[in-house]
Coordinates of C-alpha atoms and ligand atoms in Angstrom, one line a residue:
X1 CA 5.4 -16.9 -16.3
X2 CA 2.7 -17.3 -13.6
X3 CA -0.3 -14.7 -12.6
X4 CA -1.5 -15.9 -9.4
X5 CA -5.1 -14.4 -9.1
X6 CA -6.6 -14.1 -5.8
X7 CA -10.2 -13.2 -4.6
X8 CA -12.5 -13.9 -7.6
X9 CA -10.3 -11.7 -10.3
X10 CA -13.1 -10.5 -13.0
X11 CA -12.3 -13.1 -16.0
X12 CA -11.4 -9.9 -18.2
X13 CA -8.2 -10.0 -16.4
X14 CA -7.7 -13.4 -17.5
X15 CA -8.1 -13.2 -20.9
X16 CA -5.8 -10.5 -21.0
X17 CA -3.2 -12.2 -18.9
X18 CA -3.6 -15.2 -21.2
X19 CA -2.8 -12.8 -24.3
X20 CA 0.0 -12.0 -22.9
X21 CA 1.7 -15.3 -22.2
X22 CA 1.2 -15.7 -18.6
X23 CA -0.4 -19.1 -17.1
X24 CA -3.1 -18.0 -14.8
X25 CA -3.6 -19.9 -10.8
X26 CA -7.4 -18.5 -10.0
X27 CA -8.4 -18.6 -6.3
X28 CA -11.7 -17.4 -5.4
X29 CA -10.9 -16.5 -2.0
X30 CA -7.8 -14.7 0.2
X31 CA -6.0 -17.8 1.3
X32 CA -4.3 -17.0 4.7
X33 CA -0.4 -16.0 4.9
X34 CA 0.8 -19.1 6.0
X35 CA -1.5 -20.5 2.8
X36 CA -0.2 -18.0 0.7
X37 CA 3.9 -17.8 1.4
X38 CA 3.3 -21.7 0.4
X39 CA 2.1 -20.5 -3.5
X40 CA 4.5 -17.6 -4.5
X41 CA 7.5 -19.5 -4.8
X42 CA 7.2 -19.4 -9.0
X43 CA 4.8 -16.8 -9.4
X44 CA 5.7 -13.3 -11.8
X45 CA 2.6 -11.2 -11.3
X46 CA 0.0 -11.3 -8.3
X47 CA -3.5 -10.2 -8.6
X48 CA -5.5 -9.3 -4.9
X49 CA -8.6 -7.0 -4.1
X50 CA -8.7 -5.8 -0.5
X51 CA -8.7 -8.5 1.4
X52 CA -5.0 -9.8 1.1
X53 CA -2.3 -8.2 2.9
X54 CA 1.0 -8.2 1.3
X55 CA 4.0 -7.3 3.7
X56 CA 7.7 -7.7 3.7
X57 CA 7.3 -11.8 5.1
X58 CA 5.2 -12.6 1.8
X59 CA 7.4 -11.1 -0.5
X60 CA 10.7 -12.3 1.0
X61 CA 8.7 -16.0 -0.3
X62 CA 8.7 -14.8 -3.4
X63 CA 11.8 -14.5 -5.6
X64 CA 10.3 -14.8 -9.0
X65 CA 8.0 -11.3 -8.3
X66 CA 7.9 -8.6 -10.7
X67 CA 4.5 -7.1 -10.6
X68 CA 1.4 -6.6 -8.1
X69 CA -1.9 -6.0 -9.5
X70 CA -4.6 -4.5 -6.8
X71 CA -7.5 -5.1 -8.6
X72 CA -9.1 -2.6 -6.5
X73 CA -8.5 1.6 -5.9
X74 CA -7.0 1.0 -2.2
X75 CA -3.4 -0.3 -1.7
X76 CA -3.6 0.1 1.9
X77 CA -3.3 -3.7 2.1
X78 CA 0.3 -3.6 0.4
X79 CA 3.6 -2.7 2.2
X80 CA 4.4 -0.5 -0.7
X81 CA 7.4 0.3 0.3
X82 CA 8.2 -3.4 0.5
X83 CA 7.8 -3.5 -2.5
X84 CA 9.5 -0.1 -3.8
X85 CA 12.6 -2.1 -1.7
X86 CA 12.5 -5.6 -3.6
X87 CA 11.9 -3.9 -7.5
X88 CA 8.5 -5.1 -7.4
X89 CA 5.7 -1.9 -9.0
X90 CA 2.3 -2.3 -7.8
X91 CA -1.1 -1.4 -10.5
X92 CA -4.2 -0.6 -9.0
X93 CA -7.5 0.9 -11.0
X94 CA -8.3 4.4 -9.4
X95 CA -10.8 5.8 -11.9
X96 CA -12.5 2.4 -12.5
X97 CA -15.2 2.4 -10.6
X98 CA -15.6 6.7 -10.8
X99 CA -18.9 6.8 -12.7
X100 CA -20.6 4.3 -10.6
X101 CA -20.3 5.9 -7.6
X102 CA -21.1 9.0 -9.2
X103 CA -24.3 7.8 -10.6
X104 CA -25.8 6.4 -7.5
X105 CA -24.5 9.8 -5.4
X106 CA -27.1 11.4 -8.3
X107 CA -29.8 8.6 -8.0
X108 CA -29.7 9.1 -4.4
X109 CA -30.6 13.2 -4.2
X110 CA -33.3 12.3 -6.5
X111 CA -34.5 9.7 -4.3
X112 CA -34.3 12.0 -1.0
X113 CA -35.7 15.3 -2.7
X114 CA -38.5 13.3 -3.3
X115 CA -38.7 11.3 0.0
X116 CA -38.8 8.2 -2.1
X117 CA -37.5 5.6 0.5
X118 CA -39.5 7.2 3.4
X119 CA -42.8 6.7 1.3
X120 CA -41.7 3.3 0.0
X121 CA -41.4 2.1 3.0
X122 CA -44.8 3.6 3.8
X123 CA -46.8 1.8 1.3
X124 CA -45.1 -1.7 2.3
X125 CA -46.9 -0.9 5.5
X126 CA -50.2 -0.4 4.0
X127 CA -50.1 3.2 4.4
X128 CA -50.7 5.7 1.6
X129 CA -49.0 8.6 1.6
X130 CA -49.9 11.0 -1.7
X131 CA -48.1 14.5 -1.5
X132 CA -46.4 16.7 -3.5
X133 CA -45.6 19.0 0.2
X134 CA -41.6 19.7 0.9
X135 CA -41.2 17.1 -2.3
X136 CA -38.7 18.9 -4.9
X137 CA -37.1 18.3 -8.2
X138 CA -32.9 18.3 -8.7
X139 CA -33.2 21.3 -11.2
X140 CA -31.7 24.2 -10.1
X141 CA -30.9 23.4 -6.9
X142 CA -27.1 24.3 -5.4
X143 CA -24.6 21.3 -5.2
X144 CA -21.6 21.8 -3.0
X145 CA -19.4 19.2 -3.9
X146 CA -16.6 19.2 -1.2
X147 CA -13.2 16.6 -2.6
X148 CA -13.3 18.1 -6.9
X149 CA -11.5 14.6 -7.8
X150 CA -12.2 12.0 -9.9
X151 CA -15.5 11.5 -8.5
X152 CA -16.0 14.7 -7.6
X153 CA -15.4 16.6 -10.7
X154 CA -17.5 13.9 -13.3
X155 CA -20.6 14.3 -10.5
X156 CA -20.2 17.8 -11.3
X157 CA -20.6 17.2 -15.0
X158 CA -23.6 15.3 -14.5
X159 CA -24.7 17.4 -11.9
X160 CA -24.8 20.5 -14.3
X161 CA -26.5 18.7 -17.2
X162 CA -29.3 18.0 -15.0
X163 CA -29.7 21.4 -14.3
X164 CA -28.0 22.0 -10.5
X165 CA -25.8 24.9 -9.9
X166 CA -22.5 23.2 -8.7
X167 CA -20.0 24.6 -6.8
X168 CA -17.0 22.7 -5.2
X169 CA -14.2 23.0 -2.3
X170 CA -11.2 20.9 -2.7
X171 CA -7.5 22.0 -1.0
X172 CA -5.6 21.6 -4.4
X173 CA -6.0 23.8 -7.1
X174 CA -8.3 22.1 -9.9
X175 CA -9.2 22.9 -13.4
X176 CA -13.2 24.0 -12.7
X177 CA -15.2 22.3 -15.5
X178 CA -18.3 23.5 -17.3
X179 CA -19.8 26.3 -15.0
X180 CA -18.7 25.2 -11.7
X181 CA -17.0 27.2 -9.2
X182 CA -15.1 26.8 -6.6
X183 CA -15.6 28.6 -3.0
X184 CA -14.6 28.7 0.3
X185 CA -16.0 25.6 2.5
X186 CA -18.0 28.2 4.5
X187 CA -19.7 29.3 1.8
X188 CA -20.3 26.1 0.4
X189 CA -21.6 25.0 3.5
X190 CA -23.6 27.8 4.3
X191 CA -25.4 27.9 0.8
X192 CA -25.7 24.6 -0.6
X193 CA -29.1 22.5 -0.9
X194 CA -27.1 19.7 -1.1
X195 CA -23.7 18.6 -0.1
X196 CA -21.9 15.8 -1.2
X197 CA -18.6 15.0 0.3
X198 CA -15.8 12.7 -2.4
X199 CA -12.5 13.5 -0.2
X200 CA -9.8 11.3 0.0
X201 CA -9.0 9.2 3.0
X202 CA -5.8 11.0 4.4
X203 CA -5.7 11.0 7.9
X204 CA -6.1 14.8 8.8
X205 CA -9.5 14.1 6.7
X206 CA -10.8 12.4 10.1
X207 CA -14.3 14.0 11.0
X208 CA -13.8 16.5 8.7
X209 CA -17.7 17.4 8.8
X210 CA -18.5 16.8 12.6
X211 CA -20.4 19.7 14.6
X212 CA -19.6 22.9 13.8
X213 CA -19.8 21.9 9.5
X214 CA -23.4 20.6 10.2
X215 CA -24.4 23.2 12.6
X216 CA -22.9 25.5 10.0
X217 CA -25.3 24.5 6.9
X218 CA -28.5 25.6 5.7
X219 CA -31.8 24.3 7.3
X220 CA -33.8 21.4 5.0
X221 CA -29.9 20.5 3.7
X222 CA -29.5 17.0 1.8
X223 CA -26.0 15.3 2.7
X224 CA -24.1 12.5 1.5
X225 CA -20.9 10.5 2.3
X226 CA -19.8 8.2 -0.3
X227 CA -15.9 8.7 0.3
X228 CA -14.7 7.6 4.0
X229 CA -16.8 6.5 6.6
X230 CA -14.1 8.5 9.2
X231 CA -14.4 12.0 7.4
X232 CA -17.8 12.2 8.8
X233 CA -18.4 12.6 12.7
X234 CA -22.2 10.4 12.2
X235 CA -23.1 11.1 15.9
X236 CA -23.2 14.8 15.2
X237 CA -25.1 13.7 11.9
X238 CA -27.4 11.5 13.6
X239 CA -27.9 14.9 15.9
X240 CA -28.9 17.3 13.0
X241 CA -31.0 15.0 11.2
X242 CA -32.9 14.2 14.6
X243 CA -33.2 18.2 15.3
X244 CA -34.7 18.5 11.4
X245 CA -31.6 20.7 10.0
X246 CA -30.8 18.0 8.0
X247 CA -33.7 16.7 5.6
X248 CA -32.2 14.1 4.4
X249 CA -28.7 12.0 3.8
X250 CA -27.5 9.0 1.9
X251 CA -24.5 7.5 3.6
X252 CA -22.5 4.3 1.9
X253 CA -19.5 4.4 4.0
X254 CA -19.1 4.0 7.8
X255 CA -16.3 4.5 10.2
X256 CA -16.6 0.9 11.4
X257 CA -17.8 -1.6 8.7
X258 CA -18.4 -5.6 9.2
X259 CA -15.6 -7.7 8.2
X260 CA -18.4 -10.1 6.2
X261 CA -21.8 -9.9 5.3
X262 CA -22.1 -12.5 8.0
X263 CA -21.3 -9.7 10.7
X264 CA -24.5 -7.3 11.7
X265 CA -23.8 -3.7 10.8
X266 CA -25.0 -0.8 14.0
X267 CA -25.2 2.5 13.5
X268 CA -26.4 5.8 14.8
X269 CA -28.3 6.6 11.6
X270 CA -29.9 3.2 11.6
X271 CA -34.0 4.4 11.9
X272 CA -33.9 7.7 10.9
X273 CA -36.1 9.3 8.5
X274 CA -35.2 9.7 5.0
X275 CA -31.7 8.1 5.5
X276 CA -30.4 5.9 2.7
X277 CA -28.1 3.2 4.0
X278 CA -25.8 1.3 1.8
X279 CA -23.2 -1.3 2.5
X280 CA -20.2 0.6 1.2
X281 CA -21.2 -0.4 -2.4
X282 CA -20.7 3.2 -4.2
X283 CA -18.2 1.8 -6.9
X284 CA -19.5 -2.1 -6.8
X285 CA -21.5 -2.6 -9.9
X286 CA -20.1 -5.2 -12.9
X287 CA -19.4 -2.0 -15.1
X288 CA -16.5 -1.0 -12.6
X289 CA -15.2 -5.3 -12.1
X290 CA -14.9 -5.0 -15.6
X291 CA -13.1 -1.7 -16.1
X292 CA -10.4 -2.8 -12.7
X293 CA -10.0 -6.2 -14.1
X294 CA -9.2 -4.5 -17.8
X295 CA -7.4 -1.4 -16.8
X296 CA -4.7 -3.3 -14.1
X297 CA -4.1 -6.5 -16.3
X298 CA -3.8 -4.2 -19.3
X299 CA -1.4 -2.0 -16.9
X300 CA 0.7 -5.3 -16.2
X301 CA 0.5 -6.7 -19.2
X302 CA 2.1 -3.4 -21.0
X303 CA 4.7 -3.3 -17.8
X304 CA 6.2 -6.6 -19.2
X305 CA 5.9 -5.7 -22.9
X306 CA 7.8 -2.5 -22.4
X307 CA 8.6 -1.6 -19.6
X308 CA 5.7 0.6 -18.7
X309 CA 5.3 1.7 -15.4
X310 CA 2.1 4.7 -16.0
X311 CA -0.1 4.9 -13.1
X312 CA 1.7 2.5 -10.6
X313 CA 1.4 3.5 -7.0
X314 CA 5.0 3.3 -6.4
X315 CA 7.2 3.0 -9.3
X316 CA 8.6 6.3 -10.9
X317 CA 6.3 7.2 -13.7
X318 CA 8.0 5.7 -17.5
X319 CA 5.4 6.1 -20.0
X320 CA 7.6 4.4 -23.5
X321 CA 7.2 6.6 -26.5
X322 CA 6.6 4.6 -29.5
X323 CA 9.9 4.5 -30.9
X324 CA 11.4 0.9 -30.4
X325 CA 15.0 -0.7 -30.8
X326 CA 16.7 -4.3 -30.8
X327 CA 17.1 -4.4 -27.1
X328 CA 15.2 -2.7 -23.8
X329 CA 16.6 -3.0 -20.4
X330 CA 15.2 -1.6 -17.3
X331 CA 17.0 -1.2 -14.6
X332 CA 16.0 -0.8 -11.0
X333 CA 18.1 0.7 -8.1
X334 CA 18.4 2.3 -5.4
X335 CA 18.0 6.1 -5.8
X336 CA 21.9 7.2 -5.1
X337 CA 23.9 9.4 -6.9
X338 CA 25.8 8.1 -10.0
X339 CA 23.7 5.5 -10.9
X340 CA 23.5 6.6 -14.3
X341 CA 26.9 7.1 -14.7
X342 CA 27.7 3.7 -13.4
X343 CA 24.8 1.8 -16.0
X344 CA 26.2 3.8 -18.9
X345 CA 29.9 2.6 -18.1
X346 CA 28.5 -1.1 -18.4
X347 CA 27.0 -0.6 -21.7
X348 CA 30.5 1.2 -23.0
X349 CA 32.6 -1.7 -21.6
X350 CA 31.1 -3.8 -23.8
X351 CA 31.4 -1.3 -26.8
X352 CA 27.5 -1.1 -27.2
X353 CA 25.4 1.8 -28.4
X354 CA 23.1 3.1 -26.1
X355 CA 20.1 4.3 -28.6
X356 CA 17.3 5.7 -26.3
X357 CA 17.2 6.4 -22.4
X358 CA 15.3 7.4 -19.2
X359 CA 15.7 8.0 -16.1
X360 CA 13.2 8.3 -13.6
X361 CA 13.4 8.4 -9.6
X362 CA 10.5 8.2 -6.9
X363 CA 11.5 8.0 -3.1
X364 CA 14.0 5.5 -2.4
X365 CA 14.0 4.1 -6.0
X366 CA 15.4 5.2 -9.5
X367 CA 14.2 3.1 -12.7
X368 CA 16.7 3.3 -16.1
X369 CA 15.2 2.4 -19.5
X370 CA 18.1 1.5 -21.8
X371 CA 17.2 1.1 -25.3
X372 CA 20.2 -0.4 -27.1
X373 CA 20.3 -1.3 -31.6
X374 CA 23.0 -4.0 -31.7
X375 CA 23.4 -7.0 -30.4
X376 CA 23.8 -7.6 -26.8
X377 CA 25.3 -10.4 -24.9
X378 CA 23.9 -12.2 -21.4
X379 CA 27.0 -10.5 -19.6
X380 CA 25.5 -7.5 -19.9
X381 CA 23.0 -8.4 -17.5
X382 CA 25.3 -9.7 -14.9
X383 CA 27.3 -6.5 -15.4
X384 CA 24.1 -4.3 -14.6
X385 CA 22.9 -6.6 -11.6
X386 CA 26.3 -6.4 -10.7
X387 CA 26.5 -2.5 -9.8
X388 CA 26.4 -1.6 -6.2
X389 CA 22.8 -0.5 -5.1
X390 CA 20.6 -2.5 -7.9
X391 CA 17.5 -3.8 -6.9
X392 CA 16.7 -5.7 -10.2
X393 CA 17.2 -5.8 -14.1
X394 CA 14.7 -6.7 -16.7
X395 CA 15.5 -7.9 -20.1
X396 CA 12.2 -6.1 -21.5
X397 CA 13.1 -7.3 -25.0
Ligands
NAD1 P1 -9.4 11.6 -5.7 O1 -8.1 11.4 -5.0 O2 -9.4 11.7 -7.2 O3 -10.1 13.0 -5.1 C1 -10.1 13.4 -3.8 C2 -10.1 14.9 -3.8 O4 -10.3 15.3 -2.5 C3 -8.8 15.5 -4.3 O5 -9.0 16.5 -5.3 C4 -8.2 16.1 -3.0 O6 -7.4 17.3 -3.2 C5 -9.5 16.5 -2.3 N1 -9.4 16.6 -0.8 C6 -8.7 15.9 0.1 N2 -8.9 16.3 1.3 C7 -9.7 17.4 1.2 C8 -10.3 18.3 2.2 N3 -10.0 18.2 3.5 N4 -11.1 19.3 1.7 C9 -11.3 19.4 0.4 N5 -10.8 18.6 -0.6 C10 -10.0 17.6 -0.1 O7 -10.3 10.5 -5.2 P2 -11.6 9.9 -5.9 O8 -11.2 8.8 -6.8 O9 -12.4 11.0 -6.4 O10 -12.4 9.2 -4.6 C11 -13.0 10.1 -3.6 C12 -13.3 9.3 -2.4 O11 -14.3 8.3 -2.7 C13 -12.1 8.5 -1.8 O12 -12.2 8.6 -0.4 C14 -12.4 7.1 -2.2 O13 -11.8 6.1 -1.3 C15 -13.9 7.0 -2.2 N6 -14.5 6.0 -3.0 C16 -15.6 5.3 -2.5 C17 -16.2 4.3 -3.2 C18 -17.5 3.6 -2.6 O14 -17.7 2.5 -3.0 N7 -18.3 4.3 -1.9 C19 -15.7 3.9 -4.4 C20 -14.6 4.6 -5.0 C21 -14.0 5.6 -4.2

């Protein structure tokens, strides 16, 4: 089987790939669609970051694909329910790169309690700037963390053990670890000394914190946006940190970023005192390439061992037990009712045992796990592919 890896895979993935039997195509780059359509006629497994867009016209070129790996924690790029449609599960690595944005969102309060980049940038002008006025330390200072994910709740971890009193505002119910609490976003607006915002992208997250949240924190405030550069309105931040009600923000992610390093980057904040600017590079350190390049080959690799399916974006969740037999089918369909029925009935035709099962649905798709201990034959397999509404069947073992 062929893994086609597309824009500079981390050679973790590789090895593991290799382990597992496959025979790797490596392409440093996002080849165009035309480009692209040309090279999936034999390949099983696909590996892309963000720049390659996978829709229905790609996928109709490529009969032989079982798995899509997005080495990456968006799949906005992939039609996924393209995918969900043709049988075809897609990975991606959503904790990854968790801790590295989490430590620089730390390194950077540090930084602007302590005007570090403003005085910096003073003595690379010649001008020296000793103080210790309006400087502070971390300790014991209020973070409002607002978003108590994955990158919200292990900042407030780390937050706490340097001695900040956390508090958090998410709209789901979370388990609140160590001493943090969770509050109302007025309150967490109104008393934090710093606010750090981890949200998700979803739509109805669009300027979020615009005028009225800024307007609504404490004077001397430090803020940060390392989620989504649309959850924050940056004119109205621009505004507040002009006006001195803001002392200070670090902002990695913008709501129009350059295609390319190539591309100059404008924005309102651009000038501004004790502003740290970063190109959207929050999770981007070799720790997190690593632990995507592991974690989504490993998730593939297990996917085609046994059937797996934990943490895909789109599949219906089959996490396999231990307990193994001769045989394992998996069987994809459409989600309708009697599918179940209708599998069983193949596997009692042909007077076999079914030992182990599982059935799972998501959306428009159902997966069965069959788990038989005699002897089957290949017409099993036609039988199965033959039921009305399959989408695919796997031999697992
Ligand atoms: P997550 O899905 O684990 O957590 C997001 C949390 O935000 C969830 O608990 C959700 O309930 C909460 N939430 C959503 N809308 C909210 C709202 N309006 N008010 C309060 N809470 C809300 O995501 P994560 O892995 O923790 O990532 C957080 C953000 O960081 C995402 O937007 C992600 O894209 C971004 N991110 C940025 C970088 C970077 O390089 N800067 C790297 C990784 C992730």
């Amino acid at each position: 089987m062929k893994a086609l890896l597309l824009e500079n895979i981390h050679p973790g993935a590789v090895r593991i790939f290799k382990a597992a039997g496959f025979k790797i195509d490596a392409v440093s780059h996002s080849p165009g669609k035309k480009m692209l359509t040309q090279m999936m006629e034999d390949v099983a497994v696909l590996g892309i970051r963000s720049k390659t867009r996978i829709g229905p016209d790609i996928l109709q070129r490529a009969p032989n694909l079982s798995a899509i790996g997005a080495f990456c924690i968006g799949t906005e790029q992939i039609d996924l329910s393209a995918c969900s449609a043709k049988g075809i599960p897609v990975f991606n690595a959503p904790y990854s790169n968790t801790r590295s944005v989490v430590e620089m969102a730390l390194g950077e309060m540090i930084m602007l309690l302590r005007g570090v980049f403003d005085s910096s940038g003073s003595l690379h002008r010649g001008v020296w700037t000793k103080s210790a006025a309006g400087f502070h330390e971390i300790r014991g200072k209020r973070l409002g963390i607002i978003g108590y994910g994955n990158i919200g709740s292990q900042l407030s971890v780390l937050a706490e053990s340097l001695g900040m009193e956390v508090v958090y505002y998410d709209v789901e119910e979370k388990l609140s670890l160590g001493n943090v609490r969770k509050v109302s976003l007025k309150e967490l607006l109104r008393r934090s000394d710093v606010i750090s915002v981890h949200v998700d992208g979803r739509e109805s997250n669009r300027n979020l914190i615009g005028q009225r949240e800024f307007a609504a924190m404490k004077k001397g405030v430090l803020f940060l946006n390392l989620s989504r550069g649309f959850v924050v309105d940056m004119e109205a931040l621009a505004r507040h940190i002009r006006k001195g009600r803001i002392r200070g923000a670090a902002v990695d992610v913008f709501p129009e970023e350059p295609e390319s390093n190539k591309v100059p980057f404008v924005s309102s904040l651009q000038g501004l005192p004790n502003v740290i600017l970063t190109p959207h590079v929050g999770g981007s350190t070799e720790e997190a390439q690593a632990g995507i390049g592991a974690f989504v080959a490993e998730r593939i690799a297990a996917y085609f061992a046994t059937g797996s399916t934990i943490t895909s974006v789109n599949f219906p969740p089959y996490q396999p037990m231990g307990k193994t037999y001769l045989h394992r089918f998996a069987h994809i369909h459409e989600n309708i009712p009697g599918m179940l029925a209708r599998i069983n009935d193949v596997f009692a035709q042909r007077n076999v045992n079914i030992a182990g099962q599982h059935l799972e649905t998501r959306g428009a798709i159902g997966y069965a796990i069959i788990d038989v201990e005699g002897p089957c034959n290949e017409g099993i397999l036609s039988d199965l592919e033959a039921i009305p509404g399959t989408i695919r069947v796997h031999l697992v073992y």
